XYZ file of C-alpha atoms in Angstrom:
439
model
C 16.924 103.675 22.019
C 15.941 101.713 18.902
C 12.931 101.980 16.964
C 9.633 100.477 17.668
C 8.945 97.577 15.430
C 5.695 97.399 13.670
C 3.840 94.200 12.774
C 5.775 92.397 9.668
C 4.270 93.491 6.701
C 2.033 90.882 4.644
C 4.235 91.307 1.492
C 5.828 87.579 0.660
C 9.274 87.373 -0.667
C 7.945 86.295 -4.143
C 5.952 89.601 -4.060
C 9.017 91.498 -3.052
C 10.933 90.106 -6.030
C 8.171 90.824 -8.382
C 8.214 94.654 -7.127
C 11.840 94.844 -7.768
C 11.634 93.265 -11.377
C 8.853 96.021 -11.776
C 10.835 98.756 -10.295
C 13.507 97.652 -13.162
C 11.163 97.677 -15.669
C 9.382 101.324 -14.967
C 13.205 102.321 -15.045
C 13.584 101.253 -18.803
C 10.771 103.760 -19.692
C 11.517 106.574 -17.324
C 14.615 107.794 -19.228
C 12.884 110.411 -21.187
C 11.556 111.840 -18.255
C 14.665 112.035 -16.378
C 16.022 113.315 -19.399
C 13.921 116.650 -18.985
C 14.554 116.505 -15.350
C 18.053 116.547 -15.920
C 17.698 119.582 -18.112
C 15.564 121.407 -15.871
C 18.065 120.653 -12.781
C 21.216 121.829 -14.950
C 19.397 125.234 -15.466
C 18.491 125.742 -11.920
C 22.604 124.749 -11.236
C 21.892 121.453 -9.999
C 23.294 119.451 -12.456
C 26.324 119.935 -14.719
C 25.142 119.821 -18.178
C 28.608 119.041 -19.853
C 28.674 115.883 -17.549
C 25.112 114.540 -18.342
C 26.119 111.383 -19.946
C 27.451 110.279 -16.254
C 24.021 110.629 -14.954
C 23.161 107.711 -17.369
C 26.161 105.413 -17.111
C 28.339 106.725 -19.707
C 32.023 107.642 -18.440
C 33.595 110.554 -19.183
C 36.915 109.566 -18.157
C 39.352 106.370 -19.105
C 39.512 103.480 -16.643
C 42.634 103.144 -14.847
C 44.709 99.991 -15.072
C 44.532 97.989 -11.695
C 42.075 97.191 -9.348
C 39.734 99.328 -8.734
C 37.111 99.944 -5.873
C 33.651 101.816 -6.408
C 32.711 104.191 -3.644
C 29.378 106.261 -3.785
C 28.719 109.224 -1.254
C 25.588 111.179 -2.007
C 26.543 114.814 -1.501
C 29.466 117.055 0.434
C 29.180 115.763 3.761
C 29.306 112.061 2.685
C 32.055 112.959 0.480
C 34.248 114.599 3.227
C 33.476 111.736 5.586
C 34.627 109.259 2.985
C 37.821 111.059 1.797
C 39.967 109.313 4.337
C 39.082 105.757 3.658
C 39.397 106.800 -0.389
C 43.047 107.954 0.402
C 43.324 104.551 2.660
C 42.640 102.517 -0.464
C 44.967 104.449 -2.791
C 47.470 104.131 -0.412
C 47.082 100.258 -0.857
C 47.894 100.598 -4.429
C 43.951 100.099 -5.271
C 42.185 102.749 -7.788
C 39.169 104.369 -6.719
C 36.048 105.894 -8.658
C 34.159 108.098 -6.176
C 30.526 108.964 -7.364
C 28.389 111.591 -6.063
C 24.998 113.268 -6.946
C 25.355 117.134 -6.394
C 27.494 119.794 -8.187
C 28.957 120.932 -4.569
C 30.246 117.418 -3.806
C 31.788 117.066 -7.310
C 33.631 120.296 -6.890
C 34.846 118.940 -3.532
C 35.973 115.884 -4.764
C 38.022 117.702 -7.582
C 39.863 119.580 -4.676
C 40.406 116.747 -2.309
C 40.938 113.455 -4.224
C 44.438 112.057 -4.002
C 46.299 110.229 -6.868
C 44.596 106.999 -7.797
C 41.086 108.222 -7.400
C 38.314 110.239 -9.724
C 35.243 111.322 -9.529
C 31.846 110.700 -11.598
C 28.336 111.626 -11.290
C 26.645 108.613 -9.897
C 24.027 106.912 -12.456
C 20.451 107.245 -12.280
C 19.123 104.024 -10.169
C 18.067 102.690 -13.594
C 19.128 98.990 -14.575
C 20.638 100.106 -18.028
C 22.485 103.040 -16.516
C 24.133 101.273 -13.678
C 24.860 98.174 -15.958
C 26.876 100.236 -18.258
C 28.696 101.850 -15.210
C 29.454 98.571 -13.881
C 30.798 97.030 -17.333
C 32.966 99.960 -17.981
C 34.407 100.538 -14.842
C 34.870 96.588 -13.555
C 34.870 97.403 -9.675
C 36.492 94.732 -7.533
C 34.374 96.136 -4.531
C 31.087 98.311 -4.176
C 31.019 100.579 -1.253
C 28.048 102.818 -0.752
C 28.272 105.625 2.486
C 25.483 106.102 5.174
C 21.998 105.308 3.844
C 22.379 105.234 0.140
C 19.919 102.529 -0.702
C 19.179 101.822 -4.536
C 17.394 98.857 -5.520
C 18.610 98.709 -9.251
C 22.242 99.247 -8.003
C 22.067 96.852 -5.391
C 20.802 94.071 -7.849
C 23.058 94.863 -10.588
C 26.170 94.672 -8.389
C 25.164 91.268 -6.683
C 24.369 89.638 -10.437
C 27.812 90.205 -11.266
C 28.872 88.754 -7.802
C 30.579 91.635 -6.451
C 31.084 92.443 -2.967
C 28.546 95.239 -1.518
C 29.483 97.206 1.551
C 28.030 100.025 3.651
C 30.132 102.272 5.112
C 29.314 104.802 7.904
C 26.001 103.263 8.075
C 23.246 105.397 9.396
C 19.734 104.173 9.573
C 17.188 106.451 11.700
C 14.276 104.892 13.427
C 11.625 106.333 11.258
C 13.236 105.142 8.290
C 13.711 101.509 9.950
C 9.959 101.518 10.798
C 8.951 102.552 7.098
C 11.218 99.796 5.609
C 9.490 97.280 8.238
C 6.110 97.820 6.715
C 7.383 95.743 3.806
C 9.501 93.434 5.849
C 9.987 90.857 2.939
C 11.029 93.695 0.669
C 13.508 95.076 3.166
C 15.063 91.996 3.911
C 15.324 90.874 0.273
C 17.046 94.045 -0.565
C 19.230 94.513 2.496
C 19.951 90.836 2.288
C 22.149 91.534 -0.632
C 24.635 93.760 1.632
C 27.965 91.649 2.238
C 28.842 94.001 5.578
C 27.598 97.094 7.186
C 30.002 99.185 9.222
C 28.004 101.272 11.076
C 28.235 104.452 13.151
C 26.483 103.453 16.317
C 24.935 100.464 17.952
C 21.391 101.581 17.193
C 22.479 102.384 13.722
C 23.819 98.706 13.735
C 20.797 97.118 15.161
C 18.366 99.018 12.758
C 20.381 97.623 9.996
C 20.216 94.108 11.283
C 16.498 94.235 11.757
C 16.233 95.058 8.075
C 17.947 92.052 6.996
C 21.773 92.697 7.066
C 23.660 89.826 8.208
C 27.285 91.189 8.942
C 26.770 94.459 10.545
C 29.889 95.706 12.793
C 29.907 99.127 14.809
C 33.307 100.933 13.760
C 32.289 104.420 14.650
C 31.824 107.616 12.818
C 33.815 108.404 9.560
C 32.865 112.410 9.989
C 35.036 112.354 13.087
C 37.889 111.598 10.823
C 36.958 113.932 8.148
C 39.917 116.156 6.519
C 40.123 119.756 8.414
C 39.170 122.196 5.559
C 42.092 124.229 4.615
C 42.064 128.046 4.699
C 44.334 130.109 2.380
C 46.777 131.709 4.960
C 47.091 135.056 2.877
C 43.164 135.378 2.596
C 43.063 134.344 6.275
C 45.110 137.474 7.035
C 43.351 139.685 4.245
C 40.080 138.974 6.146
C 41.381 139.557 9.705
C 42.689 142.824 8.655
C 39.354 143.771 7.068
C 37.083 142.677 10.001
C 39.630 144.375 12.396
C 38.185 143.377 15.587
C 34.818 143.507 14.910
C 32.639 140.902 16.651
C 31.558 138.272 14.305
C 29.789 135.158 14.020
C 29.135 132.432 11.301
C 25.573 130.922 10.178
C 26.737 127.910 8.286
C 24.986 125.311 5.713
C 21.622 127.471 6.086
C 18.557 126.234 4.439
C 15.745 128.275 3.061
C 13.711 130.199 5.871
C 16.945 129.834 8.007
C 18.479 133.313 6.127
C 15.391 135.151 7.440
C 16.135 133.801 11.378
C 19.842 134.997 10.728
C 18.634 138.249 9.440
C 16.332 138.856 12.530
C 19.024 137.669 15.111
C 21.614 140.300 13.331
C 18.888 143.131 13.607
C 18.322 142.472 17.155
C 22.049 142.610 18.194
C 23.423 145.191 16.402
C 22.774 147.789 18.493
C 24.084 145.833 21.635
C 27.149 144.721 19.833
C 28.360 147.876 17.652
C 30.118 146.482 14.258
C 28.480 143.417 14.259
C 29.540 141.277 11.289
C 27.447 138.246 10.377
C 29.018 135.493 8.023
C 26.424 133.501 6.062
C 27.350 130.361 4.133
C 24.296 128.935 2.432
C 24.287 125.035 2.203
C 23.310 125.606 -1.645
C 25.575 128.297 -2.932
C 23.253 128.514 -5.898
C 20.901 130.031 -3.843
C 23.124 133.196 -3.471
C 20.675 135.674 -5.529
C 17.565 134.876 -3.568
C 19.410 135.013 -0.027
C 20.718 138.523 -0.935
C 16.797 139.640 -1.587
C 15.692 138.266 1.674
C 18.631 140.026 3.583
C 18.487 143.455 1.779
C 14.784 143.134 2.061
C 15.248 143.425 5.760
C 17.142 146.535 5.387
C 20.832 144.685 5.808
C 24.125 145.574 3.858
C 25.267 142.774 1.978
C 28.608 141.608 0.280
C 29.032 138.799 -1.616
C 32.235 136.623 -1.655
C 31.472 135.546 -5.198
C 31.251 138.978 -6.337
C 34.778 139.742 -4.816
C 33.236 142.073 -2.540
C 35.316 143.251 0.638
C 33.530 143.290 4.348
C 33.702 146.903 5.118
C 32.926 148.977 8.050
C 29.265 149.324 6.629
C 28.563 145.400 5.830
C 26.053 143.776 7.808
C 26.160 140.460 6.487
C 28.864 138.988 4.369
C 27.519 135.995 2.191
C 30.134 133.484 1.812
C 28.668 131.838 -1.494
C 31.728 130.241 -2.727
C 32.715 126.744 -2.711
C 35.817 125.231 -1.050
C 36.617 128.108 1.401
C 34.666 127.022 4.665
C 37.989 126.624 6.362
C 38.355 130.311 5.722
C 35.287 131.177 7.214
C 35.469 128.395 10.079
C 38.757 130.246 11.261
C 37.509 133.545 10.956
C 34.534 133.180 13.747
C 34.836 132.044 17.134
C 30.923 131.231 17.163
C 29.393 129.042 14.281
C 25.756 128.156 14.354
C 25.188 125.253 12.177
C 22.327 125.407 9.597
C 19.437 122.767 9.000
C 18.624 122.635 12.147
C 15.789 124.869 12.441
C 14.106 123.675 9.645
C 13.637 119.805 8.540
C 17.107 119.182 6.922
C 18.284 117.305 9.962
C 21.345 118.916 10.827
C 25.046 118.959 9.457
C 28.233 117.929 10.363
C 29.640 120.258 13.257
C 33.109 118.627 13.264
C 34.946 120.706 10.748
C 33.892 124.248 12.824
C 34.971 121.670 15.996
C 38.425 121.201 14.940
C 38.918 124.655 13.273
C 38.283 125.991 17.097
C 34.935 127.556 16.865
C 32.168 127.198 19.581
C 29.230 125.638 17.884
C 25.501 126.486 18.579
C 22.407 124.548 16.601
C 18.968 124.194 16.566
C 17.089 121.136 17.711
C 16.652 119.509 14.161
C 19.920 117.591 14.142
C 18.416 113.710 13.588
C 20.726 113.105 10.798
C 23.922 113.880 12.903
C 22.546 112.546 16.356
C 25.419 110.768 17.480
C 27.723 113.473 16.884
C 25.593 115.996 18.458
C 24.899 113.868 21.441
C 28.554 113.443 22.361
C 29.154 117.156 21.664
C 26.112 118.429 23.727
C 26.996 115.730 26.673
C 30.460 117.200 26.694
C 29.500 120.886 26.658
C 30.975 121.541 23.215
C 27.618 122.540 21.319
C 24.748 124.678 22.774
C 21.199 123.885 21.788
C 19.014 126.903 20.849
C 15.454 126.883 19.919
C 14.475 129.663 17.502
C 15.589 133.014 16.964
C 14.960 134.500 20.292
C 17.121 131.936 21.864
C 19.639 132.307 19.008
C 20.057 136.029 19.615
C 20.262 135.522 23.452
C 22.829 132.648 23.475
C 24.885 134.149 20.895
C 24.810 137.652 22.701
C 26.171 135.965 25.965
C 28.956 134.300 24.125
C 29.860 137.626 22.421
C 30.011 139.150 25.858
C 31.656 136.503 27.177
C 34.384 135.149 25.304
C 35.819 133.337 27.913
C 32.632 131.294 27.523
C 32.815 130.818 23.975
C 36.650 129.671 24.184
C 35.273 126.990 26.711
C 32.336 125.721 24.658
C 35.319 125.857 21.642
C 38.072 123.856 23.493
C 35.321 121.026 24.560
C 34.252 120.657 20.921
C 37.669 120.334 19.860
C 38.452 117.812 22.479
C 35.399 115.551 21.755
C 36.076 115.589 18.030
C 39.558 114.085 18.501
C 38.215 111.589 21.225
C 36.092 110.349 18.364
C 38.883 109.602 15.893
C 39.721 106.045 14.873
C 37.158 105.136 12.639
C 39.108 104.764 9.605
C 41.404 102.035 10.820
C 38.710 100.052 11.969
C 36.837 100.195 8.680
C 39.779 99.167 6.856
C 40.461 96.128 8.877
C 36.673 95.177 8.477
C 36.998 95.886 4.990
C 40.172 93.608 4.581
C 38.377 90.218 3.532
C 36.555 92.049 0.671
C 39.701 94.071 -0.905
C 41.931 92.565 -3.763
C 45.315 91.964 -2.443
C 47.008 94.379 -4.131
C 46.661 96.975 -6.557
C 47.925 94.790 -9.373
C 46.002 94.307 -12.448
């Protein structure tokens, strides 16, 4: 179902261009404010103070020789999704600078980037910083993942005559309706995009309505995200420590969902003696506040980042490290995907699907709508509505491991059947890419 179309806005193209110029002008005076904001975010663990210059366009690494592609992915999910494309680009002899905006995505990139690719933090969308970035790295092509729409960046790219592509294009009906309230602005901005490779026909139609001329449906790159690794020795150790206890994982949780997890554990621990809850927050830097929430409800908590071991008395094991989700997905036969009870829009369920887990989700998964629609239709995901429903569904799966295994098998089949987007993406990009990686 496509978005309802509001009446066209009254903004003229000339007014749209004036607004974009004003946006650039405001950016010039925003540096002091952003500098203060960066310091504050760094104190909260949300920015890397040692790499502050990157956020203002200053490079921290030398540019490699040869043709280079700039790929931007907002955070961890997008970084994982685009990694197979990055590998395909480097396999063609191209260099890649991958940018992202979060500390966790930077760590993910450091672990997964192939030879020939490097990571930088994305510059703030200020014309000066973006210009400095482009002038230093001199990309041949610029690719943005999903719904990263940045006016100063778009305009700076096109001033240099560079091709601009959107990969794994996602555009919700709500966002589309919002953009269409200023139709001339949307068409001026989206008209700068050379090609949009959309996840689904709905996304494609939404991008077309906003003014992108060349839109193609290639499928969802998330179906080809690398399956997260697990250290075999750590996996064997954890299985020995857990020693047959009933177990489930709440993954990528957001504020407010940890309270639900605590309530579910308390409801089920008498019915399922020895129950162990694994909890992996979306943002591991929240570990301290989450531990306070859990212990305040009378739960015994062990913490991965402190090198705690899950003992017989442990109720909740707080998995607050980065790069170990493959371990925790493989430990648990049942995974609840967070961000789906709050307003975060859900998170990618394909990693646990590939790792052999039965998947549960709340109803709020708009950011992963197409993936969940397919999983739900194939009975590879169960939707739960609140703590009571989650507790009842989880209890049934723990009592009936055969049912859990059937849900997990359906999720795995659906995940494998959705593959193919990387080859279609590379075919669609071939006209934009340099012919080879030579300088």
